mmCIF file of C-alpha atoms and ligand atoms in Angstrom:
data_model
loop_
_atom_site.group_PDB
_atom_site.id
_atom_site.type_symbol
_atom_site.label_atom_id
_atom_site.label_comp_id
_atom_site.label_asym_id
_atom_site.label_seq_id
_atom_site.Cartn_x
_atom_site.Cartn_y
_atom_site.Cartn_z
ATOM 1 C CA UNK A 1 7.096 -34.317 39.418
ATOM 2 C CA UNK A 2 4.542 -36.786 41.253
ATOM 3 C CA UNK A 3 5.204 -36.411 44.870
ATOM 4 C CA UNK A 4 4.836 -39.603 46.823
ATOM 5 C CA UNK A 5 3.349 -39.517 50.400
ATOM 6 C CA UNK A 6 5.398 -37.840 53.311
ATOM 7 C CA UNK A 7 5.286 -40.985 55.130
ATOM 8 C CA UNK A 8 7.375 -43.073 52.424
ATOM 9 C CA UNK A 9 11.212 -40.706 53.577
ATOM 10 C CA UNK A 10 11.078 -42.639 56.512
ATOM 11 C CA UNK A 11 10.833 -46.251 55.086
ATOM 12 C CA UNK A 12 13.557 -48.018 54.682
ATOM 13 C CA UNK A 13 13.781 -50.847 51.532
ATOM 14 C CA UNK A 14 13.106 -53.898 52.768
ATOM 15 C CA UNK A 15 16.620 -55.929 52.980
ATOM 16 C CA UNK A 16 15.731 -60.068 52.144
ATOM 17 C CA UNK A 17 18.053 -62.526 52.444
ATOM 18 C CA UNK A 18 20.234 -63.341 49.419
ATOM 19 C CA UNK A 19 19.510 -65.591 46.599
ATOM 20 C CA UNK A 20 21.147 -68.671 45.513
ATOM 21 C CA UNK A 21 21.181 -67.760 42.323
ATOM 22 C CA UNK A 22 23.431 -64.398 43.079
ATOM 23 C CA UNK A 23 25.591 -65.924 45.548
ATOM 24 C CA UNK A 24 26.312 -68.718 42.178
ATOM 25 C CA UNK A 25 26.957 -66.056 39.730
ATOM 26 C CA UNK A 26 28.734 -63.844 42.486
ATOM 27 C CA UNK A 27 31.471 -65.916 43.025
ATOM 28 C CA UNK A 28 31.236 -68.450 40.632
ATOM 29 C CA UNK A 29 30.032 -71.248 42.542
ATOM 30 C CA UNK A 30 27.980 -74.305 41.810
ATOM 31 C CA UNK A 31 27.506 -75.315 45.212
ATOM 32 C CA UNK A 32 25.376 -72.799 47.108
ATOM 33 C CA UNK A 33 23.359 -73.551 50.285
ATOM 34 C CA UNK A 34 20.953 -71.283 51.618
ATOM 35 C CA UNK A 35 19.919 -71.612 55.292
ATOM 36 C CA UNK A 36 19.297 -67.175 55.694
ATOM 37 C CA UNK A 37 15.088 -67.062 54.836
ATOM 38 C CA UNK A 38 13.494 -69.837 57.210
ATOM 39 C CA UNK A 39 12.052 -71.942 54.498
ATOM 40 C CA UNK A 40 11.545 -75.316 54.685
ATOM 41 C CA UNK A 41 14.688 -77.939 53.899
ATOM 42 C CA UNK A 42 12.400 -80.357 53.017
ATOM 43 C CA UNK A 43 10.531 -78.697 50.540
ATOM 44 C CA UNK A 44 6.691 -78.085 49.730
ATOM 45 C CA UNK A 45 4.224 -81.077 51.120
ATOM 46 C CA UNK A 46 4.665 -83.674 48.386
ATOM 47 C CA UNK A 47 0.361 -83.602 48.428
ATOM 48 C CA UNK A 48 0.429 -79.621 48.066
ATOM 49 C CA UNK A 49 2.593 -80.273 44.909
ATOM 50 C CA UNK A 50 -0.293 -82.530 43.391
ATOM 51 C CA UNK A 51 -2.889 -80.330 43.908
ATOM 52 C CA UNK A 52 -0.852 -77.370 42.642
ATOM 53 C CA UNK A 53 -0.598 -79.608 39.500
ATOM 54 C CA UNK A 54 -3.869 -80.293 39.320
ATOM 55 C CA UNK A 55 -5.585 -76.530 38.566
ATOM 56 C CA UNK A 56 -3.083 -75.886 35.476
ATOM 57 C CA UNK A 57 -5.398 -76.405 33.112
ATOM 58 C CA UNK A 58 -8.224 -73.846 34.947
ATOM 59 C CA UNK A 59 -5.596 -71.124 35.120
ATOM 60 C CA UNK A 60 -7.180 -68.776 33.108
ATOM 61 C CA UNK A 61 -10.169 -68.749 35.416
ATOM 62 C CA UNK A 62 -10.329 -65.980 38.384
ATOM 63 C CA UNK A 63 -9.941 -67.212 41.458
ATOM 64 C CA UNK A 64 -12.959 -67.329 44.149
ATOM 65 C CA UNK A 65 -11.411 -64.203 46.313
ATOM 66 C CA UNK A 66 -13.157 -65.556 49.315
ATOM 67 C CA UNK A 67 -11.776 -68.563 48.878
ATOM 68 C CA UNK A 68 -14.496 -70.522 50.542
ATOM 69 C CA UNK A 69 -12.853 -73.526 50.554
ATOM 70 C CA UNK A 70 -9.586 -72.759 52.109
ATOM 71 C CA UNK A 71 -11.589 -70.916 54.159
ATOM 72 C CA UNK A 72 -13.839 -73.802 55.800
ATOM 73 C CA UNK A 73 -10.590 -76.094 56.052
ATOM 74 C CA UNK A 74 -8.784 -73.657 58.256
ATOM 75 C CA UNK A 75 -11.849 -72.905 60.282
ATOM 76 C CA UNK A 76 -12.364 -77.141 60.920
ATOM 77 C CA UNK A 77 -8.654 -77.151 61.823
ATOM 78 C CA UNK A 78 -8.870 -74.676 64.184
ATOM 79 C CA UNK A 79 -12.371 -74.761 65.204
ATOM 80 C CA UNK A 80 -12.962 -71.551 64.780
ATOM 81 C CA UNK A 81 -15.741 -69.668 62.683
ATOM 82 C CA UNK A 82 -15.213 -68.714 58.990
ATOM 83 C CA UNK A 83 -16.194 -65.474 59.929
ATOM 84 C CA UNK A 84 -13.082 -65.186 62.167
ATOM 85 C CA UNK A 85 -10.497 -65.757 59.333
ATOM 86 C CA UNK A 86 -8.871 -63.636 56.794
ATOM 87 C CA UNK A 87 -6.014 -64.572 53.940
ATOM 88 C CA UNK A 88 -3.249 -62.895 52.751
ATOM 89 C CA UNK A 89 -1.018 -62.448 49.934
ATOM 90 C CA UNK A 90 1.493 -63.879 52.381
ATOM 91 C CA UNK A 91 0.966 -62.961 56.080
ATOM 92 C CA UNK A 92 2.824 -59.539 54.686
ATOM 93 C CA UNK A 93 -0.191 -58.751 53.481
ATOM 94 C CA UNK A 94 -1.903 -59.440 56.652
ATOM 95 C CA UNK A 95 0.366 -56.718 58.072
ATOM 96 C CA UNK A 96 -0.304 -54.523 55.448
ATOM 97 C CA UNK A 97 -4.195 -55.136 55.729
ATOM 98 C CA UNK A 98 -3.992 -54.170 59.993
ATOM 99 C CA UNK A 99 -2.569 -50.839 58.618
ATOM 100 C CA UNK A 100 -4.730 -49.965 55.919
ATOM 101 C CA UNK A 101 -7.748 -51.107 58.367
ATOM 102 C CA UNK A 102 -6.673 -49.557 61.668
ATOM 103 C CA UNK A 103 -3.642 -47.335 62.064
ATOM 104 C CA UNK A 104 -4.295 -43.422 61.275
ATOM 105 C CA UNK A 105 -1.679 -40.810 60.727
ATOM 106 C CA UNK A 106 -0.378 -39.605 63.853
ATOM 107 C CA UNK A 107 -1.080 -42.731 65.794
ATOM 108 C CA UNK A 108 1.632 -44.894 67.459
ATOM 109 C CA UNK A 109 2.345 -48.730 67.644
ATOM 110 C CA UNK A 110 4.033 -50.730 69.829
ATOM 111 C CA UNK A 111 6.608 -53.640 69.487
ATOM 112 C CA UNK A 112 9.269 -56.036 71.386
ATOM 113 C CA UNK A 113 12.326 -55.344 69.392
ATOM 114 C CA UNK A 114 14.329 -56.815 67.389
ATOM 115 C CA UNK A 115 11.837 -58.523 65.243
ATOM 116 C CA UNK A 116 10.675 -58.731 62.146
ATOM 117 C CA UNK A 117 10.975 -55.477 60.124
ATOM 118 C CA UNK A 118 7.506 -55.249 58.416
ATOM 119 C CA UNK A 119 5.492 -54.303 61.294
ATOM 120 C CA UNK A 120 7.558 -51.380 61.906
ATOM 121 C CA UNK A 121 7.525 -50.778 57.583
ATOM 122 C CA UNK A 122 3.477 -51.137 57.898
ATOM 123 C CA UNK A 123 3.582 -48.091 61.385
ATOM 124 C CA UNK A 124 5.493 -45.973 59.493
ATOM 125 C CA UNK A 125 3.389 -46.223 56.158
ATOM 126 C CA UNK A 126 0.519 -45.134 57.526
ATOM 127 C CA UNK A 127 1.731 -42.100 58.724
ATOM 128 C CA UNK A 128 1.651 -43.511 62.410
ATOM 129 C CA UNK A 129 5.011 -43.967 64.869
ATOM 130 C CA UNK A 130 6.747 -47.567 66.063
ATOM 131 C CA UNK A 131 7.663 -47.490 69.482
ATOM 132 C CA UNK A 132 10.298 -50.581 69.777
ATOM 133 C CA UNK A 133 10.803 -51.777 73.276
ATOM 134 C CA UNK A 134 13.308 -54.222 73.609
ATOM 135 C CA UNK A 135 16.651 -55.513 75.489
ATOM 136 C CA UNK A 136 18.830 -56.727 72.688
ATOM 137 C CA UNK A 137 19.037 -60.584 72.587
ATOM 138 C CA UNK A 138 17.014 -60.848 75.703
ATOM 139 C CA UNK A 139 13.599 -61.926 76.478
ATOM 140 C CA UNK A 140 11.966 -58.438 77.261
ATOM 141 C CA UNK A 141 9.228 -58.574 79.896
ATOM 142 C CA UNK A 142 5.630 -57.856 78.044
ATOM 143 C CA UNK A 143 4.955 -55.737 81.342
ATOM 144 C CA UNK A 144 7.363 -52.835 79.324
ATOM 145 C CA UNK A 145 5.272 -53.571 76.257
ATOM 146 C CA UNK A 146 2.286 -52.688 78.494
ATOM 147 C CA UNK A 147 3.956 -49.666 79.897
ATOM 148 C CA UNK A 148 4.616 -48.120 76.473
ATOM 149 C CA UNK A 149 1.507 -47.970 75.102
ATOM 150 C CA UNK A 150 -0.616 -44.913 75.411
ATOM 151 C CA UNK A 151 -3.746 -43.182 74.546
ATOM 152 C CA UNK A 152 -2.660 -42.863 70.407
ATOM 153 C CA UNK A 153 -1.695 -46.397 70.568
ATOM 154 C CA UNK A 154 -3.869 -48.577 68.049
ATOM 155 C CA UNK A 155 -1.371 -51.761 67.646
ATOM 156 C CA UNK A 156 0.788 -53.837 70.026
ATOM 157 C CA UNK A 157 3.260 -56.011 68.213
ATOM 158 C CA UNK A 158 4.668 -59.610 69.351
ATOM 159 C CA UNK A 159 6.388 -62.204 67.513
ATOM 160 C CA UNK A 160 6.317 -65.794 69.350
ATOM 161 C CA UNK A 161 8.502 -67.578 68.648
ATOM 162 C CA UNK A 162 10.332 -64.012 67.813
ATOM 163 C CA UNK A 163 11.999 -63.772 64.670
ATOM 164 C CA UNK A 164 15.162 -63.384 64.676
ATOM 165 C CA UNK A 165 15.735 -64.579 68.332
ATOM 166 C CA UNK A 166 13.528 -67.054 69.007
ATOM 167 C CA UNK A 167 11.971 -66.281 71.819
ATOM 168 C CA UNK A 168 8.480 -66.827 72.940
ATOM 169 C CA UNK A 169 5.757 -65.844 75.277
ATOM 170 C CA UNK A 170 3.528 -68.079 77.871
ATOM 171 C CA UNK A 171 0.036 -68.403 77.716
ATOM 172 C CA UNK A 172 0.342 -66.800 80.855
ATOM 173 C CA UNK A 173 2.337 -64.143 80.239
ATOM 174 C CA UNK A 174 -0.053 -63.291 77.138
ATOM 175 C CA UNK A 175 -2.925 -63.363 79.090
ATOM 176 C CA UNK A 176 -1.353 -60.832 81.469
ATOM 177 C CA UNK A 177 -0.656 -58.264 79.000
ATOM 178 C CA UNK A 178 -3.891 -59.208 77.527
ATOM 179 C CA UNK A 179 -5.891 -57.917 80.291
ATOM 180 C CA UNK A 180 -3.855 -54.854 80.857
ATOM 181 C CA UNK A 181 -4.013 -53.338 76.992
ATOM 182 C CA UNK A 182 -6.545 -51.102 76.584
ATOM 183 C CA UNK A 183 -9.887 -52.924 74.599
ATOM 184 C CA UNK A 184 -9.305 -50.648 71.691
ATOM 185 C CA UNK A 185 -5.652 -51.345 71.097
ATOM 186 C CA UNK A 186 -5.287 -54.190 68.600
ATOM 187 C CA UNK A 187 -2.839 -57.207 69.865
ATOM 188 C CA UNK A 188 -0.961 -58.599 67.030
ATOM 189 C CA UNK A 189 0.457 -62.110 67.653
ATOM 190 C CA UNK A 190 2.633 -63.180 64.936
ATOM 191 C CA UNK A 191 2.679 -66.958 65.203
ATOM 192 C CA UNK A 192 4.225 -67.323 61.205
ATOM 193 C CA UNK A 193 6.836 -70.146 63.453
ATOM 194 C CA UNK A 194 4.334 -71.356 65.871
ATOM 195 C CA UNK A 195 4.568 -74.660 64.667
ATOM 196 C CA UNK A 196 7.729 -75.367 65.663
ATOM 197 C CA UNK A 197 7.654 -74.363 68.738
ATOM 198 C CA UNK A 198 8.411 -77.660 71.496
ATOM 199 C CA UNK A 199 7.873 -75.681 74.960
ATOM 200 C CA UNK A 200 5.345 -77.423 76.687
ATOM 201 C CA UNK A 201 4.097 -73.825 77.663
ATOM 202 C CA UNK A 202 3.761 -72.764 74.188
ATOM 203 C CA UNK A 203 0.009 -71.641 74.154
ATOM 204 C CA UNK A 204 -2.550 -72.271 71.755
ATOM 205 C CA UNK A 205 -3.868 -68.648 71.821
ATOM 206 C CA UNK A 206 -7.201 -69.831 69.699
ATOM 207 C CA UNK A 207 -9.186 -70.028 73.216
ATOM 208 C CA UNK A 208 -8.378 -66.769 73.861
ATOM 209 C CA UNK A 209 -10.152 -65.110 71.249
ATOM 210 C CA UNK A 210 -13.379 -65.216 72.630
ATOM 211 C CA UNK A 211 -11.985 -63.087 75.565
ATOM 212 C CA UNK A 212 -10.295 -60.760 73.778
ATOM 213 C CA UNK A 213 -11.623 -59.378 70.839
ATOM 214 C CA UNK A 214 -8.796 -57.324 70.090
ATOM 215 C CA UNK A 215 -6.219 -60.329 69.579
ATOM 216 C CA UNK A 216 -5.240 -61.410 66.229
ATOM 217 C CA UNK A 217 -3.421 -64.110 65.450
ATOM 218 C CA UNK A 218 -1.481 -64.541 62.532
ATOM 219 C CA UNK A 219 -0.011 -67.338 60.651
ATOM 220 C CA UNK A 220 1.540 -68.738 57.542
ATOM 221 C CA UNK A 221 1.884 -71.190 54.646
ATOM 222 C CA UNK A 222 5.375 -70.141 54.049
ATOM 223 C CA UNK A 223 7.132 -72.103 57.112
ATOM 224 C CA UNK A 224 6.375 -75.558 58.132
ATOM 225 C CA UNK A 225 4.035 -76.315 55.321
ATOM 226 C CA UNK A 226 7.024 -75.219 52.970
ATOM 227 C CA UNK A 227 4.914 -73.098 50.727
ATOM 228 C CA UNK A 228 7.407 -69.617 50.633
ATOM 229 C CA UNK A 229 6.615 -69.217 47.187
ATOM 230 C CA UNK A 230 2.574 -69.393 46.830
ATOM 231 C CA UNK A 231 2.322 -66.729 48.920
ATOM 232 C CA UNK A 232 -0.194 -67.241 51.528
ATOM 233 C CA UNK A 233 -1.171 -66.256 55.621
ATOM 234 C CA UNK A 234 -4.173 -65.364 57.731
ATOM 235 C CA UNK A 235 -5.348 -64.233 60.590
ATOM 236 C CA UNK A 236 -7.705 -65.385 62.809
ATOM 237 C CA UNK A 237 -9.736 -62.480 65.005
ATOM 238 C CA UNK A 238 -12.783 -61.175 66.735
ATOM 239 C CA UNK A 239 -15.765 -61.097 63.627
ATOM 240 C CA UNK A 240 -15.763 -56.844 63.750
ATOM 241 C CA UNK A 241 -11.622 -57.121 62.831
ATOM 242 C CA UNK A 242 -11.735 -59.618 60.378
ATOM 243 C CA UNK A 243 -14.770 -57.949 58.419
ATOM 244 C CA UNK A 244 -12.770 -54.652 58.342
ATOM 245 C CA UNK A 245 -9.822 -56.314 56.766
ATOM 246 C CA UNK A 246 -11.936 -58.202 54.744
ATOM 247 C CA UNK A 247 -13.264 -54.586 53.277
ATOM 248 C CA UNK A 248 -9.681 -53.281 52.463
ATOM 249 C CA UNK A 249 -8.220 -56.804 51.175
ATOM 250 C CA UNK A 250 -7.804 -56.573 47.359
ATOM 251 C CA UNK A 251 -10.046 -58.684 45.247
ATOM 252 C CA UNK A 252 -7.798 -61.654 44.144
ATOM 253 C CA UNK A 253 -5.107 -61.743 45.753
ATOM 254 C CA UNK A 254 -5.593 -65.359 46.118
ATOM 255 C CA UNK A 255 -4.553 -66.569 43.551
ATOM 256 C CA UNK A 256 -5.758 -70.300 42.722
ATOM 257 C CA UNK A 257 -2.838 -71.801 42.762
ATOM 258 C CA UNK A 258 -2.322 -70.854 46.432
ATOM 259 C CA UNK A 259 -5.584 -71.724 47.488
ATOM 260 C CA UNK A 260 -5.437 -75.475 45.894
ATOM 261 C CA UNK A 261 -1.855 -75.892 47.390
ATOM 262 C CA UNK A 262 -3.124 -74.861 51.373
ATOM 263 C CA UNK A 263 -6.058 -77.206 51.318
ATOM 264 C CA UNK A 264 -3.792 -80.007 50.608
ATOM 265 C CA UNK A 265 -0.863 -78.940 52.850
ATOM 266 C CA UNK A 266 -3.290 -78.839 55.531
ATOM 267 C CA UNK A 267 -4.112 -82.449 55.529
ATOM 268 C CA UNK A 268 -0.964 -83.545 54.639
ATOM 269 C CA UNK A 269 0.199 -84.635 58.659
ATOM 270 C CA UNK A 270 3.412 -86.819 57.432
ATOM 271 C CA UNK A 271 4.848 -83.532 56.290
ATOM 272 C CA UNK A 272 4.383 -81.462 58.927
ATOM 273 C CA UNK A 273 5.503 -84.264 61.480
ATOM 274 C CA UNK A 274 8.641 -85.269 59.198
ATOM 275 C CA UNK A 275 9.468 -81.245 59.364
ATOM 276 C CA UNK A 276 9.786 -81.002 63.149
ATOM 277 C CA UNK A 277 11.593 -83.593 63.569
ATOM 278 C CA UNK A 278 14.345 -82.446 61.195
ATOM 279 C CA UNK A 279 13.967 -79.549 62.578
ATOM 280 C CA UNK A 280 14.064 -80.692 66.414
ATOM 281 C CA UNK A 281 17.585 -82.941 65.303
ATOM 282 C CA UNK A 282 19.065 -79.449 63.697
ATOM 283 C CA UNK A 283 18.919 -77.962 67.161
ATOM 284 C CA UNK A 284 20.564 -81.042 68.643
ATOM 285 C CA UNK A 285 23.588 -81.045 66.465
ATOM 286 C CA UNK A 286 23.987 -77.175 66.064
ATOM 287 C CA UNK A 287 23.484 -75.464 69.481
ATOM 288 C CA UNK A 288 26.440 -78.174 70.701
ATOM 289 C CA UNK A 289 28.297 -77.105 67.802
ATOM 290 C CA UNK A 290 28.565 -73.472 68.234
ATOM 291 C CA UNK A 291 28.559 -73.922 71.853
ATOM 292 C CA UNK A 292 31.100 -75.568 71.494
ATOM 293 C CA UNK A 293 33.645 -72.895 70.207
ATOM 294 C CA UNK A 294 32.175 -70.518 72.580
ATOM 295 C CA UNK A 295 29.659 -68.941 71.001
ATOM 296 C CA UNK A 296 26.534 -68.214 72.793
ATOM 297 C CA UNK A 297 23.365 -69.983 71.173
ATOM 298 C CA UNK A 298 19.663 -68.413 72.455
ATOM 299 C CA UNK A 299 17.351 -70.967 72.703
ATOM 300 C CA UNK A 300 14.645 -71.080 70.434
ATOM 301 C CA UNK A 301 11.456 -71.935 69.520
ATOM 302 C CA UNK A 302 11.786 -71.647 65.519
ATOM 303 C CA UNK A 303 12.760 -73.218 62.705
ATOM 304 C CA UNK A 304 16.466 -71.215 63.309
ATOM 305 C CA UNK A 305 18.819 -70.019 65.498
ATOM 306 C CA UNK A 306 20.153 -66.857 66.285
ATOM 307 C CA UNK A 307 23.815 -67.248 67.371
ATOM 308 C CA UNK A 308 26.148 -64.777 69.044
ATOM 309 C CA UNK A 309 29.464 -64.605 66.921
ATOM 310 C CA UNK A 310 30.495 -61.116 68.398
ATOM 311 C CA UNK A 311 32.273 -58.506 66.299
ATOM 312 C CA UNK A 312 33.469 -60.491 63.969
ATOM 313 C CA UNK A 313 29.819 -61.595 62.840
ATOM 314 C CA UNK A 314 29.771 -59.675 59.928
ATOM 315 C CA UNK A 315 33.838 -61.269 58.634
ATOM 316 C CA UNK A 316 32.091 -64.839 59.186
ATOM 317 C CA UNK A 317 29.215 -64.151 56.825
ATOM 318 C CA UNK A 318 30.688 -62.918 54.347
ATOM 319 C CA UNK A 319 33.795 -65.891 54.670
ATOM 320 C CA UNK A 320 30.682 -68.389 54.322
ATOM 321 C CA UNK A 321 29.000 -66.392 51.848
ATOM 322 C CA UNK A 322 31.905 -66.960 49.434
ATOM 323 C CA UNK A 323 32.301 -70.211 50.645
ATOM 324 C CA UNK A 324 28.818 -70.938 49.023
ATOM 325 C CA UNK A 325 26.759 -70.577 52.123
ATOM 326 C CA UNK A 326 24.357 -68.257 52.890
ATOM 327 C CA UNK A 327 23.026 -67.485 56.451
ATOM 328 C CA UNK A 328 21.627 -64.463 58.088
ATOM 329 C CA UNK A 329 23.469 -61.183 59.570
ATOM 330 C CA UNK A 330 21.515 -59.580 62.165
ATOM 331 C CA UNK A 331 22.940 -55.926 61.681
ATOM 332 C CA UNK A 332 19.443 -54.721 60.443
ATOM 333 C CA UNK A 333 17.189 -56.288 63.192
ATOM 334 C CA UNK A 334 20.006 -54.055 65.538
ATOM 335 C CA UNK A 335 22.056 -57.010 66.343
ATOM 336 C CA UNK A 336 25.391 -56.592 64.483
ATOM 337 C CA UNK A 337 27.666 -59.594 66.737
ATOM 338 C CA UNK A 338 24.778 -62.093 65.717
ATOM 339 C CA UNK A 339 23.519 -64.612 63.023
ATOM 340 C CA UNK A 340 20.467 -66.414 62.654
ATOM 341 C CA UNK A 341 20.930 -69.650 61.201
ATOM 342 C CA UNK A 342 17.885 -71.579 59.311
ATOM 343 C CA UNK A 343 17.475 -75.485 60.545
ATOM 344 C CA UNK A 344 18.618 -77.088 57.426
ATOM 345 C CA UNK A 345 18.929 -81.058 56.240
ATOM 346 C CA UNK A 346 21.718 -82.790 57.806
ATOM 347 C CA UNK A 347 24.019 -81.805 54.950
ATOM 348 C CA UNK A 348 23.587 -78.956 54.629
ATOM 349 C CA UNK A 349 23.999 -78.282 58.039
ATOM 350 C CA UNK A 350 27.201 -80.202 58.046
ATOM 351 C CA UNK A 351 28.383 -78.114 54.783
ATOM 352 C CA UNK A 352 27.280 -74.877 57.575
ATOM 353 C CA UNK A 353 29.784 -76.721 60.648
ATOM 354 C CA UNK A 354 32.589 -77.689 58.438
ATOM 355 C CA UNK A 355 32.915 -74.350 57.074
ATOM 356 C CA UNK A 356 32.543 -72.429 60.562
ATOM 357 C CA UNK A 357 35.557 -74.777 62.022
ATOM 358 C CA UNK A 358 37.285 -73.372 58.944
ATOM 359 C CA UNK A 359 36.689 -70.209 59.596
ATOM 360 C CA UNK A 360 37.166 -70.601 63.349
ATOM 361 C CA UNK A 361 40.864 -72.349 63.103
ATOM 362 C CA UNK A 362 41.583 -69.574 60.232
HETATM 363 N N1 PMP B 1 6.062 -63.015 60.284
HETATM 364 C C1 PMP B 1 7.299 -63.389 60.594
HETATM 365 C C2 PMP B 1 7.678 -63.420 62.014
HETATM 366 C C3 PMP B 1 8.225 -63.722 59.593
HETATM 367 O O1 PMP B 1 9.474 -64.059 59.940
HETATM 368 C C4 PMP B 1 7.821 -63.679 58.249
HETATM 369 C C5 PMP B 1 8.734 -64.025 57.095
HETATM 370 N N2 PMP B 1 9.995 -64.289 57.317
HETATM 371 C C6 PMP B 1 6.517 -63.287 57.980
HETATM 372 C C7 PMP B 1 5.651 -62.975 59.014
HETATM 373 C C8 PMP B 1 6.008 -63.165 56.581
HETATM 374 O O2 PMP B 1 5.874 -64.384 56.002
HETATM 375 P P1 PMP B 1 4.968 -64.623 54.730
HETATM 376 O O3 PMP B 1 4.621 -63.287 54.144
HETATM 377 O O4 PMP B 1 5.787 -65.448 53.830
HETATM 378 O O5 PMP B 1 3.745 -65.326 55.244
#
């Protein structure tokens, strides 16, 4: 028998959201919403769909795996040097790629809890230990973040806005915990909703990086430029990071597709601009909603919200789930009395409302 590594008894499978298609051949329905994976309602940028049509007839060519192209348009948009940006295979991969490049067996990492699972996946596959810190459905103070980390400590995870509560972090407050990590301890900002966010304090972190060359910054197609599907993130860092992950990234993981598709989302402003604003209406008619019946709504910064049902969180997804829509339990991310709920169109979120009251009134 092959053994696999140690490290992989401790992993956990990864636990998406549902599909459509199961929910429809679950239970028989032709109606099925899905508001449980942040994607975008609206689709992929009508100008990212013509370029993705466009390179059908070169797909049997490799793609350029440094993507020089892609490349150059992310570094004009965020004035940054090429030599500061990496891609991903999704910003998964970007996870994966800090772990291959800089966490050793028997180091630690450090996170604000609950979040998003894979950084913890990424720790623990690399033979290192994930140190969550982390007050529930509270914003916890990046001061205990700061107080956790220690001399084995080669990663410090945040999420802003956080996924699944939808939190987020000043510039201030990053710049504080900034100056107290350690110059050899790797800052991971996971911006994947960033564009979203409204806050007037919501920093753009990009002048930072000349200050601190251990921040990273990561981002993604897969949100507001409603491209889930291509696969594609990247990170933006000091030159030494990005070179390492450069080093480990695999080949072509690029594929060409993905790269035609970014270019044009990038450009494509009516898109991006139409997204918030369906977004920023969701958040109107929904927080009231649940409010409403009681429930306690956190505010957020993302293209969801995370919603406090209380025990009977679990009874309500399932009652929707049956009912044809699909939303997000919270039991894995620790929080077992909440939901997060996906912004969707305005039908869809008034398919989400009318069955709620349903299930509300019994
Ligand atoms: N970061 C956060 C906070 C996320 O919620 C997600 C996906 N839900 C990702 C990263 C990964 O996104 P992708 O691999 O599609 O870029």
């Amino acid at each position: 028998m092959i053994e696999p590594r140690p490290e992989l008894s401790k992993l956990s499978d990864y636990v998406p959201g549902k599909s459509m298609d199961e929910i429809r051949a679950k239970y028989g329905l032709t109606d099925v919403v899905k508001l449980a994976s942040n994607e975008n309602p609206l689709g992929p940028s009508p100008k990212a769909k013509e370029a993705y049509l466009k390179i059908v007839d070169t797909l049997h060519l490799y793609p350029r795996g440094d993507a020089p192209t892609l490349i150059n348009a992310l570094a004009d948009f965020y004035g940054v040097k090429t030599s500061q940006l990496v891609l991903g295979n999704g910003s998964d991969e970007i996870i994966d790629m800090v772990g291959k490049a800089f966490i050793r067996q028997g180091d630690n990492c450090v996170g604000i809890t609950p979040t998003f699972s894979v950084y913890k996946f990424t720790t623990l596959s690399n033979g290192a230990e994930f140190i969550g810190v982390g007050e529930g459905d509270q914003k916890t103070d990046l001061n205990k973040l700061a107080a956790a980390i220690n001399e084995k400590t080669r990663v410090a995870f945040i999420c802003s806005p956080n996924n699944p509560t939808g939190v987020y972090y000043t510039g201030a407050e990053l710049k504080e915990f900034l100056d107290k990590v350690p110059s050899n301890v790797m800052v991971f900002l996971d911006e994947a909703y960033s564009e979203f966010a409204t806050a007037e304090d919501y920093p753009r972190m990009f002048d930072m990086l000349e200050k601190y060359p251990n921040l990273l910054i990561n981002r993604t197609f897969s949100k507001i430029y409603g491209l889930a599907g291509i696969r594609l993130g990247y990170a933006v860092s000091s030159e030494q990071v990005i070179k390492a992950m450069w080093k480990i990234k695999p080949p072509f993981d690029i594929n060409l597709a993905a790269q035609a598709a970014a270019i044009a989302a990038l450009s494509d402003k009516d898109h991006v601009k139409r997204t918030q604003e369906l977004n920023a209406e969701g958040i109107k008619v929904l927080k009231p909603f649940f409010e409403g019946f009681g429930f306690k709504v956190l505010p957020t910064q993302g293209n969801f919200i995370c919603v406090h049902i209380g025990p009977k969180a679990k009874e309500m997804v399932q009652f929707l789930e049956e009912n044809g829509m699909i939303i997000r339990g919270l039991t894995s991310f620790g929080l077992p009395e909440h939901v997060r709920i996906t912004l969707g169109k305005p039908e869809e979120n008034k398919f989400l409302m009318d069955l709620v009251e349903k299930w509300v009134k019994g």
